[in-house]
mmCIF file of C-alpha atoms in Angstrom:
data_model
loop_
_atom_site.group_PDB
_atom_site.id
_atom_site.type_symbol
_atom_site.label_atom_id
_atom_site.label_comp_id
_atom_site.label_asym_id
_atom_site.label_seq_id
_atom_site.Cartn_x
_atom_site.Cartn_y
_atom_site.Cartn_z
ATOM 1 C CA UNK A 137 0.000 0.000 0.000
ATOM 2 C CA UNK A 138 1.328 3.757 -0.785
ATOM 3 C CA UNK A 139 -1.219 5.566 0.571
ATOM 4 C CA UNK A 140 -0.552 9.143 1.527
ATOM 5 C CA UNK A 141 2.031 9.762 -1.698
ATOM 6 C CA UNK A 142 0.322 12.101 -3.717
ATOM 7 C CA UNK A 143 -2.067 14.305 -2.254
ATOM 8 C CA UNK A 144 -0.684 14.734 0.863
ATOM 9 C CA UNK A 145 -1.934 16.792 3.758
ATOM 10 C CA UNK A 146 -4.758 18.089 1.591
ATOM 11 C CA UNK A 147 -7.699 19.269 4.211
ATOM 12 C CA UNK A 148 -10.313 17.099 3.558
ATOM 13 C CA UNK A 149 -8.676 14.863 1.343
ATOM 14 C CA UNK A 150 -7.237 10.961 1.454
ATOM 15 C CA UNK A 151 -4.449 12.031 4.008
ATOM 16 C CA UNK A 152 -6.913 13.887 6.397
ATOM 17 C CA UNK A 153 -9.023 10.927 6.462
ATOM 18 C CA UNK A 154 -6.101 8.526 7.307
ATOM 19 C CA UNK A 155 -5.812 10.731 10.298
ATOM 20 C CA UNK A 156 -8.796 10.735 11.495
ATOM 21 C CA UNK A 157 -9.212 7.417 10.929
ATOM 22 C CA UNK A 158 -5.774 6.685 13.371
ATOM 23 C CA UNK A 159 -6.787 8.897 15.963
ATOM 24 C CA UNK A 160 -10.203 7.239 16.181
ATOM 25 C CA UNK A 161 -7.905 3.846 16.422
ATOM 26 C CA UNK A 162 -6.093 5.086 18.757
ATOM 27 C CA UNK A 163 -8.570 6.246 21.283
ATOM 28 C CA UNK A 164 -10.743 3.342 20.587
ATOM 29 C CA UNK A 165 -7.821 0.997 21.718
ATOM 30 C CA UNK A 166 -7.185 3.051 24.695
ATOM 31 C CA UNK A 167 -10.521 2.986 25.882
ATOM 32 C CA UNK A 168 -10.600 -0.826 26.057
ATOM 33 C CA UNK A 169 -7.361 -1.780 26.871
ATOM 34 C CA UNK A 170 -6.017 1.246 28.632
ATOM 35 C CA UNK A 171 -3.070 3.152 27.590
ATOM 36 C CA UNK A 172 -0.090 1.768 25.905
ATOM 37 C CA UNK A 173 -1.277 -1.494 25.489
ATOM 38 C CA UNK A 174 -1.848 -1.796 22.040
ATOM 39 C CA UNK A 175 1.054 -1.714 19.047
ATOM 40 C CA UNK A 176 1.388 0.755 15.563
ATOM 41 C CA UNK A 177 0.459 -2.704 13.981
ATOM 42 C CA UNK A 178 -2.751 -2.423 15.878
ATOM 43 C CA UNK A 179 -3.620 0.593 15.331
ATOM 44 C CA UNK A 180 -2.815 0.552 11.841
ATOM 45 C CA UNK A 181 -5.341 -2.440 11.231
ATOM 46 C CA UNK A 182 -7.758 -0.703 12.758
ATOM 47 C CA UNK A 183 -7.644 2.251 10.766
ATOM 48 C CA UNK A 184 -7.692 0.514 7.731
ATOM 49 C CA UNK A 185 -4.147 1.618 6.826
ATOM 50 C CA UNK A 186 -0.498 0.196 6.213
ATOM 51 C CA UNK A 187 1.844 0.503 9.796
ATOM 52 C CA UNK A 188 4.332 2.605 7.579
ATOM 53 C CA UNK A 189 1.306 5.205 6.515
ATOM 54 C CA UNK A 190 1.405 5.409 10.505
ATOM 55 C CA UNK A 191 5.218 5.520 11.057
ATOM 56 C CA UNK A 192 5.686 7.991 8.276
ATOM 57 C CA UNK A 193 3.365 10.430 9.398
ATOM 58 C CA UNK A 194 4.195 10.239 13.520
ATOM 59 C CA UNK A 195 6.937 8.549 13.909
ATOM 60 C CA UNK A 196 6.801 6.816 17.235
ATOM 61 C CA UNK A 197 3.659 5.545 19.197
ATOM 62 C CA UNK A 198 4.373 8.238 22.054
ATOM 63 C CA UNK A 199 4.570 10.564 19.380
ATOM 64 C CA UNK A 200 0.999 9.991 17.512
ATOM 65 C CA UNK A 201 -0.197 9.273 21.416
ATOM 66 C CA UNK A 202 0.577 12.807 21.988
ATOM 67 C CA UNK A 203 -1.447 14.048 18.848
ATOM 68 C CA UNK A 204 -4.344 12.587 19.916
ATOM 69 C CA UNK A 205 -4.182 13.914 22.769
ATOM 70 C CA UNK A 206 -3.704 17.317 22.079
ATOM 71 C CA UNK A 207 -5.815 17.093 19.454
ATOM 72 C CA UNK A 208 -8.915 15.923 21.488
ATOM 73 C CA UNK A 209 -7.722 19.154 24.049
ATOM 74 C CA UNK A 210 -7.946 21.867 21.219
ATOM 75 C CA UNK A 211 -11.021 20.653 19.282
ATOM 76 C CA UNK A 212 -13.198 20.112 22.887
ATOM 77 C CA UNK A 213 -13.640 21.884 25.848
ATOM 78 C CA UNK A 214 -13.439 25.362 23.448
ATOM 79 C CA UNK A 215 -13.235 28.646 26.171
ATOM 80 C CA UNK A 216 -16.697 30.215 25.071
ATOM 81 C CA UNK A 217 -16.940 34.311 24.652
ATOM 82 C CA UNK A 218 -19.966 35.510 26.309
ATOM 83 C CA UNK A 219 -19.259 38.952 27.190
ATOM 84 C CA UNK A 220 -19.024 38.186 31.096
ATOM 85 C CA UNK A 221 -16.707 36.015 33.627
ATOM 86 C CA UNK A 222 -19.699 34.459 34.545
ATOM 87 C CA UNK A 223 -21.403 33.552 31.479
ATOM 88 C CA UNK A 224 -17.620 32.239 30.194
ATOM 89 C CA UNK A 225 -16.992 30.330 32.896
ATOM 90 C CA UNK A 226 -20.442 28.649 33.358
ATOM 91 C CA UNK A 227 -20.512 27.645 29.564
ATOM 92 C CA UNK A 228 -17.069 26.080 29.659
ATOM 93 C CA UNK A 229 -17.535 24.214 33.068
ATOM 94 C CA UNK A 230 -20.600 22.648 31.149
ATOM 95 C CA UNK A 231 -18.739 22.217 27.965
ATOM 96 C CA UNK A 232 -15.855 20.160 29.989
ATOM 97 C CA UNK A 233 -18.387 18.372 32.061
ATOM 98 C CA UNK A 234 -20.159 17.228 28.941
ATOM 99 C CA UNK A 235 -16.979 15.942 26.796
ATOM 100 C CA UNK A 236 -15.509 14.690 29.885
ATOM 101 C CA UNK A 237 -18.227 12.548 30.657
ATOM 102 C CA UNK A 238 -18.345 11.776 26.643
ATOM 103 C CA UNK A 239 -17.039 8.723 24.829
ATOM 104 C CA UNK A 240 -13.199 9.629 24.592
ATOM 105 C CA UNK A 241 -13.488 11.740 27.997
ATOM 106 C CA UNK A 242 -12.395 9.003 30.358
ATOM 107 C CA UNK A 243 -9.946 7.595 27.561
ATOM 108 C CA UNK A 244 -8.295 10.985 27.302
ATOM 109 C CA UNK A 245 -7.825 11.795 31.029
ATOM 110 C CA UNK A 246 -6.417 8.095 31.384
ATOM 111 C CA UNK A 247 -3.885 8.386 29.042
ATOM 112 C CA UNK A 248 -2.941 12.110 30.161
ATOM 113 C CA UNK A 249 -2.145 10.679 33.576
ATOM 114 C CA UNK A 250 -0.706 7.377 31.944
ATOM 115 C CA UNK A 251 2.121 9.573 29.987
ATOM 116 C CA UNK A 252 3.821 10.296 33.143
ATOM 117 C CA UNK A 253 5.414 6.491 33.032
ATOM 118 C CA UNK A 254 6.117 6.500 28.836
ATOM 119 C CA UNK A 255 9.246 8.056 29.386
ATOM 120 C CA UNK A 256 10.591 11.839 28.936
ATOM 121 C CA UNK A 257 8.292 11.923 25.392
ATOM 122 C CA UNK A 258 5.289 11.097 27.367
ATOM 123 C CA UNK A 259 5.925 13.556 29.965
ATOM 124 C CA UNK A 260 6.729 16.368 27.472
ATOM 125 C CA UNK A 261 3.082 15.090 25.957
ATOM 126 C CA UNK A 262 1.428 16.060 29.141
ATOM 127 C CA UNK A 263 2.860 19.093 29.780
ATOM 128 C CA UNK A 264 2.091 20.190 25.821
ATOM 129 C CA UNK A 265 -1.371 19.198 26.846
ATOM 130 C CA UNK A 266 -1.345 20.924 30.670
ATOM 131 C CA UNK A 267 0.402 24.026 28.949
ATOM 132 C CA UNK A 268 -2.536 24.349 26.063
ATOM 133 C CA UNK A 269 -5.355 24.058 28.430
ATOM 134 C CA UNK A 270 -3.888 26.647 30.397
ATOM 135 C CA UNK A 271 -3.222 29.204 27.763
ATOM 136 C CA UNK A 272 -6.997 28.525 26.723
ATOM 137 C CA UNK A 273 -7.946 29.419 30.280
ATOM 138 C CA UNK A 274 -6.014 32.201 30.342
ATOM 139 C CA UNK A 275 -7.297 33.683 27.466
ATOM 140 C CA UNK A 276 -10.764 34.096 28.913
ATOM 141 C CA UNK A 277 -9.487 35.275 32.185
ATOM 142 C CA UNK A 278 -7.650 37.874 30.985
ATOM 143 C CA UNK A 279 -10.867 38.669 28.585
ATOM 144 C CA UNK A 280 -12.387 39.307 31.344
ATOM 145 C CA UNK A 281 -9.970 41.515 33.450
ATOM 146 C CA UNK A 282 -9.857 43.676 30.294
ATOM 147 C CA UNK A 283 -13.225 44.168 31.011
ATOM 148 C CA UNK A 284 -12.406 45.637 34.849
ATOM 149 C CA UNK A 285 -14.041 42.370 36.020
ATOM 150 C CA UNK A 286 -11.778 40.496 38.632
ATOM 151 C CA UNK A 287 -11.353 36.570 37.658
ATOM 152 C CA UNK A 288 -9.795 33.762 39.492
ATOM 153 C CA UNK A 289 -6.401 32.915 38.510
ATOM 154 C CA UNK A 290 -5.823 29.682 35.976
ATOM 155 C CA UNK A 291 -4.518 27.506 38.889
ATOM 156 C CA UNK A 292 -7.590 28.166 41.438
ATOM 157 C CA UNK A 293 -10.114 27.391 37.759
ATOM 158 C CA UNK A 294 -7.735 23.873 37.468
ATOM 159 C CA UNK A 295 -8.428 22.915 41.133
ATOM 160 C CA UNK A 296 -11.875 23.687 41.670
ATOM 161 C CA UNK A 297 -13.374 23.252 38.576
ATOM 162 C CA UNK A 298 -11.416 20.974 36.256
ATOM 163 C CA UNK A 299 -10.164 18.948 39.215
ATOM 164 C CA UNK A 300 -13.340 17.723 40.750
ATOM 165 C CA UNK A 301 -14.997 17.129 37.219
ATOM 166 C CA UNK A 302 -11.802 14.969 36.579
ATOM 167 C CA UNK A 303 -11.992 13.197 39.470
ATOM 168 C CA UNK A 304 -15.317 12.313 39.575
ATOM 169 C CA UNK A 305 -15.203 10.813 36.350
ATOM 170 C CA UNK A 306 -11.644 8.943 36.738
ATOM 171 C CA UNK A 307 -12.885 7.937 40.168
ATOM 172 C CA UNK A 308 -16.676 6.796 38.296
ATOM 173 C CA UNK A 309 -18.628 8.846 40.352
ATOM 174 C CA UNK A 310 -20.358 10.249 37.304
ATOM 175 C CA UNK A 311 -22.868 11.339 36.226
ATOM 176 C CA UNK A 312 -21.846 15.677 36.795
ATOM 177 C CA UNK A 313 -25.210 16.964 36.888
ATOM 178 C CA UNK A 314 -26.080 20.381 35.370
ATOM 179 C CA UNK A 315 -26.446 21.870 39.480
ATOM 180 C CA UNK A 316 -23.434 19.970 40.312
ATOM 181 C CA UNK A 317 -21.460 21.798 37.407
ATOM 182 C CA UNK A 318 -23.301 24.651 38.261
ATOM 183 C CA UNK A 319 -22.406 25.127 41.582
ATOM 184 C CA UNK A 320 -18.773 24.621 41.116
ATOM 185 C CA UNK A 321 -18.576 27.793 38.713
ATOM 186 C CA UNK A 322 -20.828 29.545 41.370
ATOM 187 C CA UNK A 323 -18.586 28.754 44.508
ATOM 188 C CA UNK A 324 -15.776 30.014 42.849
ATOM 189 C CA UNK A 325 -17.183 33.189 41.627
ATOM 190 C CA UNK A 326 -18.156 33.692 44.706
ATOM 191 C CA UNK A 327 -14.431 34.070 45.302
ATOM 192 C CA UNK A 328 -13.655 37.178 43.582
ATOM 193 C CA UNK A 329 -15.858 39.801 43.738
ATOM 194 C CA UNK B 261 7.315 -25.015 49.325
ATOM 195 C CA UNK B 262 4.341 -24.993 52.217
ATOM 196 C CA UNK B 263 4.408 -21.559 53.757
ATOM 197 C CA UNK B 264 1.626 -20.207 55.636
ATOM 198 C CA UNK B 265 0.492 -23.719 56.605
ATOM 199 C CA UNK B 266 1.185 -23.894 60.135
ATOM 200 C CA UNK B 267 0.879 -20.172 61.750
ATOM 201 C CA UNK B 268 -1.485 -19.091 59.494
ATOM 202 C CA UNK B 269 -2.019 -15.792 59.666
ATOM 203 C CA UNK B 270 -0.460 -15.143 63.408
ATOM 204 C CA UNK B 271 -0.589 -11.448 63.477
ATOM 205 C CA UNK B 272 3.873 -10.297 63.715
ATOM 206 C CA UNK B 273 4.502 -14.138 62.425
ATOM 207 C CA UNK B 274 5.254 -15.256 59.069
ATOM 208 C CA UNK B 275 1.875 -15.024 57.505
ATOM 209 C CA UNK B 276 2.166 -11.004 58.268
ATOM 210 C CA UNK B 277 5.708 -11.053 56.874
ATOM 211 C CA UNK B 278 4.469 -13.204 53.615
ATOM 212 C CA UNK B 279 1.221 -10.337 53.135
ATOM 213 C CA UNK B 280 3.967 -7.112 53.866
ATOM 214 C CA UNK B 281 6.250 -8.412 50.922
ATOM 215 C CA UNK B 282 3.590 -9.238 48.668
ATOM 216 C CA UNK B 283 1.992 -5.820 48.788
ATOM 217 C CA UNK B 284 4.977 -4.478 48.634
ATOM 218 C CA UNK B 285 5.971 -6.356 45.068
ATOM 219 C CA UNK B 286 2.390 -5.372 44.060
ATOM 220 C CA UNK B 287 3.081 -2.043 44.761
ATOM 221 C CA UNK B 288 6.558 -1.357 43.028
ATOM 222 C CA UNK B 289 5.310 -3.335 40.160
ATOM 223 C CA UNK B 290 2.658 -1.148 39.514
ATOM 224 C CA UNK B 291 4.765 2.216 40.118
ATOM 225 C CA UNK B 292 7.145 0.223 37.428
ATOM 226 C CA UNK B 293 4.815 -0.805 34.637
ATOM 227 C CA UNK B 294 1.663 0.473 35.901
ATOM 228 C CA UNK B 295 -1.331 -1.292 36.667
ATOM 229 C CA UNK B 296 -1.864 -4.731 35.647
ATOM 230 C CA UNK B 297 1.127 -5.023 34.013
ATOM 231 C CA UNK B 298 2.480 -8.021 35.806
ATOM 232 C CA UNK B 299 1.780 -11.612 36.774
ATOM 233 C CA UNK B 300 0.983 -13.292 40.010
ATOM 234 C CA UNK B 301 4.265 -15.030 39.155
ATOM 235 C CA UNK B 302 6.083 -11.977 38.827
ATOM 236 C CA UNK B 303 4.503 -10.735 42.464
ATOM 237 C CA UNK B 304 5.548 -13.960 43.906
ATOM 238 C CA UNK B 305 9.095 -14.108 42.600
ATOM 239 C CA UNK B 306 9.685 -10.337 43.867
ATOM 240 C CA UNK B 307 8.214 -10.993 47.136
ATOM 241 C CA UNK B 308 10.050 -13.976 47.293
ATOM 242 C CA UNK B 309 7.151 -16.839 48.023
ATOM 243 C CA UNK B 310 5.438 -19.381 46.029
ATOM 244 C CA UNK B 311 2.989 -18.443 43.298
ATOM 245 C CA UNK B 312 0.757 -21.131 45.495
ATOM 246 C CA UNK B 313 1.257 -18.939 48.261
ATOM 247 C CA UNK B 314 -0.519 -16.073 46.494
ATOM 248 C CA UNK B 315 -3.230 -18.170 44.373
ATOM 249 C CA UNK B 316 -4.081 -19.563 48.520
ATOM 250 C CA UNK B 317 -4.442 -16.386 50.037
ATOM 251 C CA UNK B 318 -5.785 -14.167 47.617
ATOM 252 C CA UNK B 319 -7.466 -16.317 44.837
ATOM 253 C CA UNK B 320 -6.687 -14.092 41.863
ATOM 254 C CA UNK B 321 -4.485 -11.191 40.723
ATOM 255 C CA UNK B 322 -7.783 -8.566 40.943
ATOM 256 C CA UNK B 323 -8.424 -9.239 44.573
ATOM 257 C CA UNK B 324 -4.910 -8.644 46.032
ATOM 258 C CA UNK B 325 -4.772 -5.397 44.068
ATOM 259 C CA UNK B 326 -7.956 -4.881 45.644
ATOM 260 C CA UNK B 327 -6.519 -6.175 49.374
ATOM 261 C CA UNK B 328 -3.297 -3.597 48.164
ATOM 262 C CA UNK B 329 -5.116 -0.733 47.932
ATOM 263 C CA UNK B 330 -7.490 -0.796 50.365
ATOM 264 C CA UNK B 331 -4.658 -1.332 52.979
ATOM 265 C CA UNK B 332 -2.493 1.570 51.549
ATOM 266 C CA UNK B 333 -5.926 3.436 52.067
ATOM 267 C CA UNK B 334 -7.121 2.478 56.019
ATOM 268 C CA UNK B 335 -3.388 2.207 56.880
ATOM 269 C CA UNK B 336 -1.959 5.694 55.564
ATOM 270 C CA UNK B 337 -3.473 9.625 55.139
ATOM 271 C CA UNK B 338 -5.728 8.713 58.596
ATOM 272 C CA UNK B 339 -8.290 11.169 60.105
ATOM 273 C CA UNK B 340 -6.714 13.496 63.472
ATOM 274 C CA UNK B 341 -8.833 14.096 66.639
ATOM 275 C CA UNK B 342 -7.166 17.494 67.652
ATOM 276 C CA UNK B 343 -10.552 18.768 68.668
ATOM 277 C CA UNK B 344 -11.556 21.223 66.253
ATOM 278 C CA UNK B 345 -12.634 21.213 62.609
ATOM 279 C CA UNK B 346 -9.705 23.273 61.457
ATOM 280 C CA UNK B 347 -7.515 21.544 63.028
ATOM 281 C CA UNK B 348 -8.767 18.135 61.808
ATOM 282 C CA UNK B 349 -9.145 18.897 58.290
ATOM 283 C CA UNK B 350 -5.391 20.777 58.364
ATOM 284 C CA UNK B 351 -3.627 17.958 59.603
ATOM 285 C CA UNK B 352 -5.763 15.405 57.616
ATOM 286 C CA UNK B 353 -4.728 17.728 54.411
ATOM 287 C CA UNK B 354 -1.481 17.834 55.260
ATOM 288 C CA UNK B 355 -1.426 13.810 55.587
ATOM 289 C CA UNK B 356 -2.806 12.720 52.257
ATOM 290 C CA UNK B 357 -0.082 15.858 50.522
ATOM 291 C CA UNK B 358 2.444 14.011 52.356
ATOM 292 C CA UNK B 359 1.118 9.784 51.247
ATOM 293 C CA UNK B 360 0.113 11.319 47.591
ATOM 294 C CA UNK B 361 3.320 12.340 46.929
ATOM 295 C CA UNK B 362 5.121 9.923 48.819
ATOM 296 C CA UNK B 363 6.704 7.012 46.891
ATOM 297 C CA UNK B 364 3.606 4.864 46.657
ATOM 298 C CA UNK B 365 0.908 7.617 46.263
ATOM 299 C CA UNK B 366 1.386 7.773 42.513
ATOM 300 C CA UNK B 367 0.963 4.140 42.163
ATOM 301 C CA UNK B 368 -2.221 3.830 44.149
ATOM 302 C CA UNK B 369 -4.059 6.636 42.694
ATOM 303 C CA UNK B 370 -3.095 5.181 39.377
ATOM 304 C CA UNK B 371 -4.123 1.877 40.587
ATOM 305 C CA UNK B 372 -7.773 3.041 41.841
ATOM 306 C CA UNK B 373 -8.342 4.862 38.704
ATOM 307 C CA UNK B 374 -7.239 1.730 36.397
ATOM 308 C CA UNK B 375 -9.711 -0.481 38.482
ATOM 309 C CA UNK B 376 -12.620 0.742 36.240
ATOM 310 C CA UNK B 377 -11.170 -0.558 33.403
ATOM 311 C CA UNK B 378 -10.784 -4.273 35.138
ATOM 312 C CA UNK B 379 -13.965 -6.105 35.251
ATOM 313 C CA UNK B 380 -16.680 -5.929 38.146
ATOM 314 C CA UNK B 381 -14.007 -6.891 40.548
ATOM 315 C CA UNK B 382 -12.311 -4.344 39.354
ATOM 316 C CA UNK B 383 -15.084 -1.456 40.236
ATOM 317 C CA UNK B 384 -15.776 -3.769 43.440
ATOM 318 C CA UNK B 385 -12.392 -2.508 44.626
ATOM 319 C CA UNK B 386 -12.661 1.246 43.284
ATOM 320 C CA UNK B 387 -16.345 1.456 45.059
ATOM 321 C CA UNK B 388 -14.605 0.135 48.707
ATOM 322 C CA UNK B 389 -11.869 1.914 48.514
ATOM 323 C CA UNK B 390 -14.097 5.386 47.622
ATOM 324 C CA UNK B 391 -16.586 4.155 50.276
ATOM 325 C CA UNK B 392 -13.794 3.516 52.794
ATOM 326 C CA UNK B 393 -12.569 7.318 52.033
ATOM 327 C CA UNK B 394 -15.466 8.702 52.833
ATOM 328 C CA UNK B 395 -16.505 7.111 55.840
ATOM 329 C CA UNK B 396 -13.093 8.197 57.429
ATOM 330 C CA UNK B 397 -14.362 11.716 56.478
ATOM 331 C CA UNK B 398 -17.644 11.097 57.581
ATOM 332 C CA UNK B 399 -16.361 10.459 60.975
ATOM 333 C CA UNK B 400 -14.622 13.870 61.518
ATOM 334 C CA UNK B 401 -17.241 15.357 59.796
ATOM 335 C CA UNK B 402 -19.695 13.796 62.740
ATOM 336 C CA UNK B 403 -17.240 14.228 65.633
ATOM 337 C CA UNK B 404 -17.390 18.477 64.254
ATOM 338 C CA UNK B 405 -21.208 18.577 64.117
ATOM 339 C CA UNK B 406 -21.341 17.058 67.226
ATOM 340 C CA UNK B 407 -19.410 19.679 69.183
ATOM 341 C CA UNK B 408 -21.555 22.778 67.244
ATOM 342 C CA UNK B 409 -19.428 23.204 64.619
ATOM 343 C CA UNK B 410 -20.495 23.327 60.840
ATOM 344 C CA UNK B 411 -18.324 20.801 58.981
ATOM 345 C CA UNK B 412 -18.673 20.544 55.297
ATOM 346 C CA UNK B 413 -20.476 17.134 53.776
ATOM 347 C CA UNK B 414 -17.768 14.798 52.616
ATOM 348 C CA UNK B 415 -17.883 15.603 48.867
ATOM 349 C CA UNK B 416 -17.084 18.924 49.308
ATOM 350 C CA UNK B 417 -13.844 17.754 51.250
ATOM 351 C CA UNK B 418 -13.687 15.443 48.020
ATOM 352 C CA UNK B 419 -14.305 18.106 45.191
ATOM 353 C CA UNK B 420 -11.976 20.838 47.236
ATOM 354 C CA UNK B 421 -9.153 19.351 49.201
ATOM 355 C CA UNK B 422 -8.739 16.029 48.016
ATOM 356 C CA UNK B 423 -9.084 16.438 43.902
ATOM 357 C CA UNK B 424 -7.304 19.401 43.725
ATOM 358 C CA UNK B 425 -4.246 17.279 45.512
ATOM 359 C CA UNK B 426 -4.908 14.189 43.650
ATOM 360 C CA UNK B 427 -5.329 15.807 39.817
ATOM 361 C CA UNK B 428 -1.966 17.738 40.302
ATOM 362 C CA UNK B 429 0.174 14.519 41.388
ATOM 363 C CA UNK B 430 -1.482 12.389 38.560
ATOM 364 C CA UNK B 431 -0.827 15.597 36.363
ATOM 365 C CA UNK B 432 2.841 15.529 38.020
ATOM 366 C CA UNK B 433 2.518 19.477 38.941
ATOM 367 C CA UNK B 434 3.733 18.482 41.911
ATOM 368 C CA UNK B 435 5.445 19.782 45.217
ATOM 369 C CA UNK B 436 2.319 20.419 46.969
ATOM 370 C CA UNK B 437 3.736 23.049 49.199
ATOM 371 C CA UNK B 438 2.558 23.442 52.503
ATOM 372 C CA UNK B 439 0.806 26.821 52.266
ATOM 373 C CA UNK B 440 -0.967 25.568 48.727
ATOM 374 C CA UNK B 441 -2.431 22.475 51.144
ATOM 375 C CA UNK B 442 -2.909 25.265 53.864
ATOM 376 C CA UNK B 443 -4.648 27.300 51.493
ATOM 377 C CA UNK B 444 -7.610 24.373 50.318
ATOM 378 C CA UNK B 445 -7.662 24.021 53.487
ATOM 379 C CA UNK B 446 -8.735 27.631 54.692
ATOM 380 C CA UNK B 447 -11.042 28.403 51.381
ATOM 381 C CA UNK B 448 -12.879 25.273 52.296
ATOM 382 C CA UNK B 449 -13.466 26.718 56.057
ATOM 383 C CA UNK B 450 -14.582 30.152 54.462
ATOM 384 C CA UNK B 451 -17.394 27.953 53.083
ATOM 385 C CA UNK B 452 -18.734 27.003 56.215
ATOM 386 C CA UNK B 453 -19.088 29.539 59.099
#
């Protein structure tokens, strides 16, 4: 097989297709199996593609691992724009709770916490990952202080919202209701006046 | 070999010394190759018994990990009497920062959160070990209310104090300093007057 040859990386086209097709492999296989146990020959069959298609394009398991996952980061979860701290940070604690608690949600958060043991790739994974979710936050924060309104800081928006949502779900005490999410975004606006 | 025959389970004897290694193998074999990546004959050769000795006591590979963590759990991170709720809940903070990020805290919280992915024995183990949590909580929760205080309910301890901890040493953003487990500490309190 030579997929991938000509047209490649044209949106849309054959080698956009092959990629979703591998990350959909790829979280698939860590959903049932957990992370890391499952080979590029795996995930190739899968997808429906040749193992070199997969080695050409990424490289290294760790390394498509890592795309996934920071692809699944920047295309969920987006920070909305409401026009007020509130209003942003309601929407995105129900955005989070809803792809958390979503078919790749549990997947995702599992392997996030399982590339701390794949070695220094899998740690600079999770800090790619930690370090985009962050500059999302921070983005609608500082929205927000441009407006004269006084938001949280990232880290206090990580351990009060984020970190109970993820724990609930990694720990299966799911599912977040609407009040639950709710009232985390209300207890810590009630924080900063 | 015939171990655990004759003094079976004689608290200080050999049965206690046989149990001690073996959850000790299970434990460094999980912070090695995380969860479930080993054998019962890999356990026994580390701890240094029989595989028989294992397969006797603890019938399959799910249920010691089970026994493991719910030992790690009642033995370690336990709930102080100092006599007021502040005091209680900023020691017993201060105890699970210090077991979370000791050199087995990793491995359990890894090992909990895999336990959904093995089986009904598997979520068996994750349900005692949450239920066992929170019933330590409930207790100093109880002992507060009981002297006029106005405690938190245990999943606000869960969602504020213990998540936030837990989330940043599975997301290795670890130290947790002492004034950042000081500080969960206090904006919990502000919650309750």
């Amino acid at each position: 097989m030579e997929e991938e040859r000509q047209p490649a990386r044209r949106p849309g086209g054959r080698s956009a297709r092959v990629r979703t097709a591998v990350h959909r492999a790829v979280t698939d296989l860590i959903a049932e199996r957990g992370f890391g146990n499952y080979t590029v020959g795996e995930v190739a069959a899968r997808a429906g593609v040749a193992d070199t298609s997969v080695y050409r394009r990424w490289g290294t398991l760790e390394a498509l691992t890592m795309d996934v996952a920071i692809t699944w980061l920047t295309t969920t979860s987006p920070v909305p724009d409401t026009g007020s701290l509130d209003g942003d940070l309601r929407a995105y604690a129900a955005n989070v709770a809803r792809d958390v608690t979503g078919p790749d949600g549990l997947a995702v958060l599992r392997l996030v916490i399982a590339l701390s043991s794949a070695g220094d790739d899998g740690v600079r994974a999770r800090e790619a990952f930690l370090a985009e979710r962050s500059r999302q936050l921070q983005v609608m924060l500082d929205r927000a202080r441009d407006r004269g309104e006084h938001p949280p800081e990232v880290l206090d928006v990580v351990d009060h919202l984020l970190a109970p949502m993820y724990v609930r779900v990694l720990f299966g005490a799911v599912p977040l209701t609407p009040d639950y999410v709710d009232g985390l975004t209300g207890r810590l606006l009630a924080r900063t006046p």
